[in-house]
Short mmCIF file of C-alpha atoms and ligand atoms in Angstrom, two decimals:
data_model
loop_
_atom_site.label_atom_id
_atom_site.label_comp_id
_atom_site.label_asym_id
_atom_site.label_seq_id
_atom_site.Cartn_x
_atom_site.Cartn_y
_atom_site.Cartn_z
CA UNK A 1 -22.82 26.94 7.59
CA UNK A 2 -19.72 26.20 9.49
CA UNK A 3 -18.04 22.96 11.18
CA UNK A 4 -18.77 22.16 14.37
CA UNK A 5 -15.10 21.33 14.17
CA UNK A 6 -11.65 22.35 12.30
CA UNK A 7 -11.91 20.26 9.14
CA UNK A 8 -9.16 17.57 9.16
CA UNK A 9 -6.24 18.38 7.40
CA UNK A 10 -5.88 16.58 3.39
CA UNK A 11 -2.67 14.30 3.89
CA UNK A 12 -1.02 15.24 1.11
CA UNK A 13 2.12 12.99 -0.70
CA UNK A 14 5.20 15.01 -2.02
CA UNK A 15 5.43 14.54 -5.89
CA UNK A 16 9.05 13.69 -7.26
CA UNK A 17 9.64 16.95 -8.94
CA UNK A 18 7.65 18.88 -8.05
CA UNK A 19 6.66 21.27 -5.06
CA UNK A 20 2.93 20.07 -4.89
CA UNK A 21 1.59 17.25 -3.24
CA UNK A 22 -0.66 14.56 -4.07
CA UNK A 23 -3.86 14.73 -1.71
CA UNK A 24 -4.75 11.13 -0.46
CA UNK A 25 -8.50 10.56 0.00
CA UNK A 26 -8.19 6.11 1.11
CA UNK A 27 -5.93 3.86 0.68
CA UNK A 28 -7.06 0.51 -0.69
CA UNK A 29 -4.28 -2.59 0.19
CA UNK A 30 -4.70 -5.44 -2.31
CA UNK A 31 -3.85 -8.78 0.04
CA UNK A 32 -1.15 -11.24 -0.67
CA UNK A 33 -0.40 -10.26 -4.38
CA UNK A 34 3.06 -11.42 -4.58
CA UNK A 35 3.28 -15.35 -5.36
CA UNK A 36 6.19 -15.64 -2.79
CA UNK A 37 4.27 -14.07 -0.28
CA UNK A 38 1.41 -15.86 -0.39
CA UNK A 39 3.30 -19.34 -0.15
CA UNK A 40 5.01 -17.97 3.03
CA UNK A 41 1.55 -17.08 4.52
CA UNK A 42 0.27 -20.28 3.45
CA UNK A 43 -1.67 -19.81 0.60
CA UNK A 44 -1.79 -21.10 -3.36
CA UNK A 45 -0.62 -18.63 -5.09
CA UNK A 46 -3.38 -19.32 -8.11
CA UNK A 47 -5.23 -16.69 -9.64
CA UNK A 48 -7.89 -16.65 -6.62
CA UNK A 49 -10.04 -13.10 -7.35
CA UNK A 50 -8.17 -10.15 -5.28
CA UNK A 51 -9.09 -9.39 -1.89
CA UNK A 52 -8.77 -5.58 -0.39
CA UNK A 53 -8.15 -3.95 3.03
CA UNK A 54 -7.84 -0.25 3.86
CA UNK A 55 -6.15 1.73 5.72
CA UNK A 56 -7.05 5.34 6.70
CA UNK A 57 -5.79 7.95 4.88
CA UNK A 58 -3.72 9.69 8.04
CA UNK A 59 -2.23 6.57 9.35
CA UNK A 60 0.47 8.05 6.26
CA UNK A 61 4.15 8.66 7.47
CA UNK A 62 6.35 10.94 4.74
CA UNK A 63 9.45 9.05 4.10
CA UNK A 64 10.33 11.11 1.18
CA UNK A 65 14.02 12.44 2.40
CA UNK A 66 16.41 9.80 3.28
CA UNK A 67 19.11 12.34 4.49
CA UNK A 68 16.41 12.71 7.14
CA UNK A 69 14.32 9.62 7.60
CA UNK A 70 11.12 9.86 9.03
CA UNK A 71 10.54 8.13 12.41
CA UNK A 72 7.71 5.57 12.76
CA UNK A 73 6.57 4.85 16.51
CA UNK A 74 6.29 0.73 17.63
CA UNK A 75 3.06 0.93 17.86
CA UNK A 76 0.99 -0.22 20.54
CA UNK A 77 -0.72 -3.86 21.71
CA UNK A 78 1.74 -6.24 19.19
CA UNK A 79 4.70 -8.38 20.15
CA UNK A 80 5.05 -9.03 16.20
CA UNK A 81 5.33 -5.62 13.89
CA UNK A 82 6.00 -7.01 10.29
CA UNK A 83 6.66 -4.74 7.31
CA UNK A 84 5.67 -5.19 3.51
CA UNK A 85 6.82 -3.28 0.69
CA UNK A 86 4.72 -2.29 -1.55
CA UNK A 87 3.95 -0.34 -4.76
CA UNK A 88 1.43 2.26 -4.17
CA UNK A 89 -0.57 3.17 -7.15
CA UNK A 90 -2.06 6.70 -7.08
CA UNK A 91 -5.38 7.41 -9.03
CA UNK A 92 -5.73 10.58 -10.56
CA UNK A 93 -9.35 9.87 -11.60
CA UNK A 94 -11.28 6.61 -11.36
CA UNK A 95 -14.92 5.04 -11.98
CA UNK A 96 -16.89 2.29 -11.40
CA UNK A 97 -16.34 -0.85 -13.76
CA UNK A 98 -13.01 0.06 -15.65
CA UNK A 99 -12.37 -2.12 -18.57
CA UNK A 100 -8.50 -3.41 -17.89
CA UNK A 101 -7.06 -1.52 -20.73
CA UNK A 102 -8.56 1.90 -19.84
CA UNK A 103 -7.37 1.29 -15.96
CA UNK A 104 -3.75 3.21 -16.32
CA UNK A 105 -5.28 6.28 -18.13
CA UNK A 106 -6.42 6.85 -14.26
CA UNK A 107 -3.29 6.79 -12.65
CA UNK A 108 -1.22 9.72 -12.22
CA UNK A 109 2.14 7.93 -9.98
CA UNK A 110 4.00 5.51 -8.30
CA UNK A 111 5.47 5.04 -4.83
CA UNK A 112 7.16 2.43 -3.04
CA UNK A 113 4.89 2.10 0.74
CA UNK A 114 5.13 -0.04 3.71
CA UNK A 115 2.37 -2.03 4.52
CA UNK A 116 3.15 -2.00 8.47
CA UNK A 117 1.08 -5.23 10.09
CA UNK A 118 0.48 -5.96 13.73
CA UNK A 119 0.45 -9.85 12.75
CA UNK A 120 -0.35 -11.04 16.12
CA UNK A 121 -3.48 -9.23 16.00
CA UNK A 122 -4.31 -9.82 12.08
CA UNK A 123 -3.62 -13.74 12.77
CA UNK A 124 -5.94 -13.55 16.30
CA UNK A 125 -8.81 -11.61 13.66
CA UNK A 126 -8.52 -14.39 11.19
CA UNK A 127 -8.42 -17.08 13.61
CA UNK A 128 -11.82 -15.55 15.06
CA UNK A 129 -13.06 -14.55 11.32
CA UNK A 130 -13.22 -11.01 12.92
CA UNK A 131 -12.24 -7.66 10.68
CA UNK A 132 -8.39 -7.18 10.38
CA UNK A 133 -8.62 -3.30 10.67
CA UNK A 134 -6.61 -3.41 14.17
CA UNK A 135 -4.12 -5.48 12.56
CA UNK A 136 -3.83 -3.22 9.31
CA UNK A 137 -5.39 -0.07 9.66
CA UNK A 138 -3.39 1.54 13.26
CA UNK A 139 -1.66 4.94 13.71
CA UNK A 140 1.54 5.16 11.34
CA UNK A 141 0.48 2.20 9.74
CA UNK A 142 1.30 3.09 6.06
CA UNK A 143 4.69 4.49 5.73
CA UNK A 144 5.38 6.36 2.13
CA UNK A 145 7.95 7.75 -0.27
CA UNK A 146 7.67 10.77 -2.92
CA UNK A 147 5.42 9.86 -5.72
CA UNK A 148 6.79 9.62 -9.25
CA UNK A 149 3.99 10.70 -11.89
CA UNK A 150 3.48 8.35 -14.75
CA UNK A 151 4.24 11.45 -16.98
CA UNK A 152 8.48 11.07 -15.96
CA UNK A 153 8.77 7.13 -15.21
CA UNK A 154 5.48 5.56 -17.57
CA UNK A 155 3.88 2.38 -16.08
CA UNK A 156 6.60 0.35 -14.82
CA UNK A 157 5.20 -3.20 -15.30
CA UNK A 158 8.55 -4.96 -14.53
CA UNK A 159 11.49 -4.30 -11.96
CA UNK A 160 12.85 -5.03 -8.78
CA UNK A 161 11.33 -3.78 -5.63
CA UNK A 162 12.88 -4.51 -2.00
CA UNK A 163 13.63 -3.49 1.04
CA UNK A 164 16.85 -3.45 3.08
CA UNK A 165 16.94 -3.04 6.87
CA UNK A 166 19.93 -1.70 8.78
CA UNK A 167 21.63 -2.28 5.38
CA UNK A 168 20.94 -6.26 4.78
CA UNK A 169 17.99 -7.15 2.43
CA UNK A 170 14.79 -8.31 3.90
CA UNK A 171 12.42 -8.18 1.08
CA UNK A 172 13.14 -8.43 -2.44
CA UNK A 173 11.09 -9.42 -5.35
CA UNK A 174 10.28 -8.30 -8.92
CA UNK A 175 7.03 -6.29 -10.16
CA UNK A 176 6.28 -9.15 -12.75
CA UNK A 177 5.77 -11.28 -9.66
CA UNK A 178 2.88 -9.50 -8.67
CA UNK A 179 -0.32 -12.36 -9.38
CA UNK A 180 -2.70 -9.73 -10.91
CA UNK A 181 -1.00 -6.82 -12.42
CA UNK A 182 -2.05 -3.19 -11.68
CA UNK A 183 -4.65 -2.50 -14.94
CA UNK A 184 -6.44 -6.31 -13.78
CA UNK A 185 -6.39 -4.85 -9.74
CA UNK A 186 -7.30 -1.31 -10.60
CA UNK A 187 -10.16 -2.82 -12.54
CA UNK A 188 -11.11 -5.33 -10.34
CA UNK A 189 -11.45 -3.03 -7.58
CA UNK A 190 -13.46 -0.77 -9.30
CA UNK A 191 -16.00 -3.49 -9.50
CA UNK A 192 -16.11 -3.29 -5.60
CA UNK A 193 -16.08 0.58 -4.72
CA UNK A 194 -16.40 3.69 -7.59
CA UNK A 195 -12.56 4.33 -7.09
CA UNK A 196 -12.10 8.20 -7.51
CA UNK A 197 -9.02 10.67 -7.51
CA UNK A 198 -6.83 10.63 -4.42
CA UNK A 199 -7.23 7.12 -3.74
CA UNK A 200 -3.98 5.55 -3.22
CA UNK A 201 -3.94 1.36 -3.69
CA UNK A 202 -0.82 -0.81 -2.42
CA UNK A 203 0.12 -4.08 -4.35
CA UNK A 204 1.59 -5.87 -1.85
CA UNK A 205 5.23 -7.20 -0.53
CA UNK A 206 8.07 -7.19 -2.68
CA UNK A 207 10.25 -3.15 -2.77
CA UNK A 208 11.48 0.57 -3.35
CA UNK A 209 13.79 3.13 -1.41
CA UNK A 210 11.31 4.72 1.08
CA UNK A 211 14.08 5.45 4.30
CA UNK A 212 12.38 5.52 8.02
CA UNK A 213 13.62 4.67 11.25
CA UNK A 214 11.35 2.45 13.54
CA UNK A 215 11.99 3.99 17.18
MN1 MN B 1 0.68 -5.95 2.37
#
């Protein structure tokens, strides 16, 4: 039996290290995670349950050279591009129901990501309690660096993470700001979908070195 088509091509993620690449089946965005952020967009920043959004997985840019930074298009139908950077967790394996302290034994890296939002169009979906895939979820809409493995850099649980654009810093926060921490979102969302290797999840808004250039 053959496709009726050519098979997509696997995005794949460079590895830090390494000359292989990390195949991305979804990406899963955990919304408003960082307490900061959540005040700025309005919300309490109390231990509500986590929400999720995806993305697919070839709105993915490479940003994983920053002698030659990737160019990201301004995408099309917003007057109000924002960017949020993110830690992206990368499952090497996954489940259904993972108890909190078993959640890192299925990760297999870390990379910084941009969470690229059309606002105008996520605020006009929430206003009309529509789906915020248009908002979230458009071409080039996930930006993302190399991908450490937990093997070299462990679980980093703590640390700064921001952005800087044209040199000033836009976005800066700490990893022990996030409100649930990776093993309570991993598991969490495992609750929701059977998570499974490939699946990349971003814990929104604070910051890392990915390098593009918006054009
Ligand atoms: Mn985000």
């Amino acid at each position: 039996m053959a496709y009726v088509l050519t098979p997509p091509a696997t995005v794949g993620v460079p590895v830090h290290g390494s000359k292989d690449l990390f195949p991305v089946r979804r990406i899963f965005c955990v919304g408003r995670n960082y307490a900061a952020h959540a005040r700025e967009m309005g919300h309490d920043p109390d231990r509500e349950p986590p929400f999720f959004f995806t993305k697919p997985a070839d709105a993915i840019v490479i940003c994983a050279d920053p002698k030659n930074p990737a160019k990201v298009a301004y995408p099309s139908a917003t007057k109000n591009l924002h960017h949020e950077m993110e830690l992206v967790v990368a499952m090497k394996s996954g489940g259904t129901d993972i108890p909190i302290d078993k959640a890192l034994d299925h990760v297999f890296g870390y990379a910084c990501g941009l969470d690229m939002t059309r606002r105008d169009l996520q605020n006009q979906a929430k206003d009309m309690g529509r789906p915020w895939d248009m908002g979230k979820g458009f071409d080039q809409s996930a930006p993302i660096g190399e991908i450490y493995p937990a093997s070299s850099i462990g679980h980093p649980a703590k640390g700064a993470i921001q952005l800087d654009v044209n040199g000033k810093t836009r976005q800066k926060s700490d990893l022990n700001a996030l409100i649930w921490s990776v093993p309570e979102t991993i598991s969490y969302l495992s609750g929701l979908v059977a998570l499974a290797a490939g699946d990349l999840a971003g814990f929104v808004d604070g910051c890392g070195t990915v390098t593009c250039t918006l054009v």
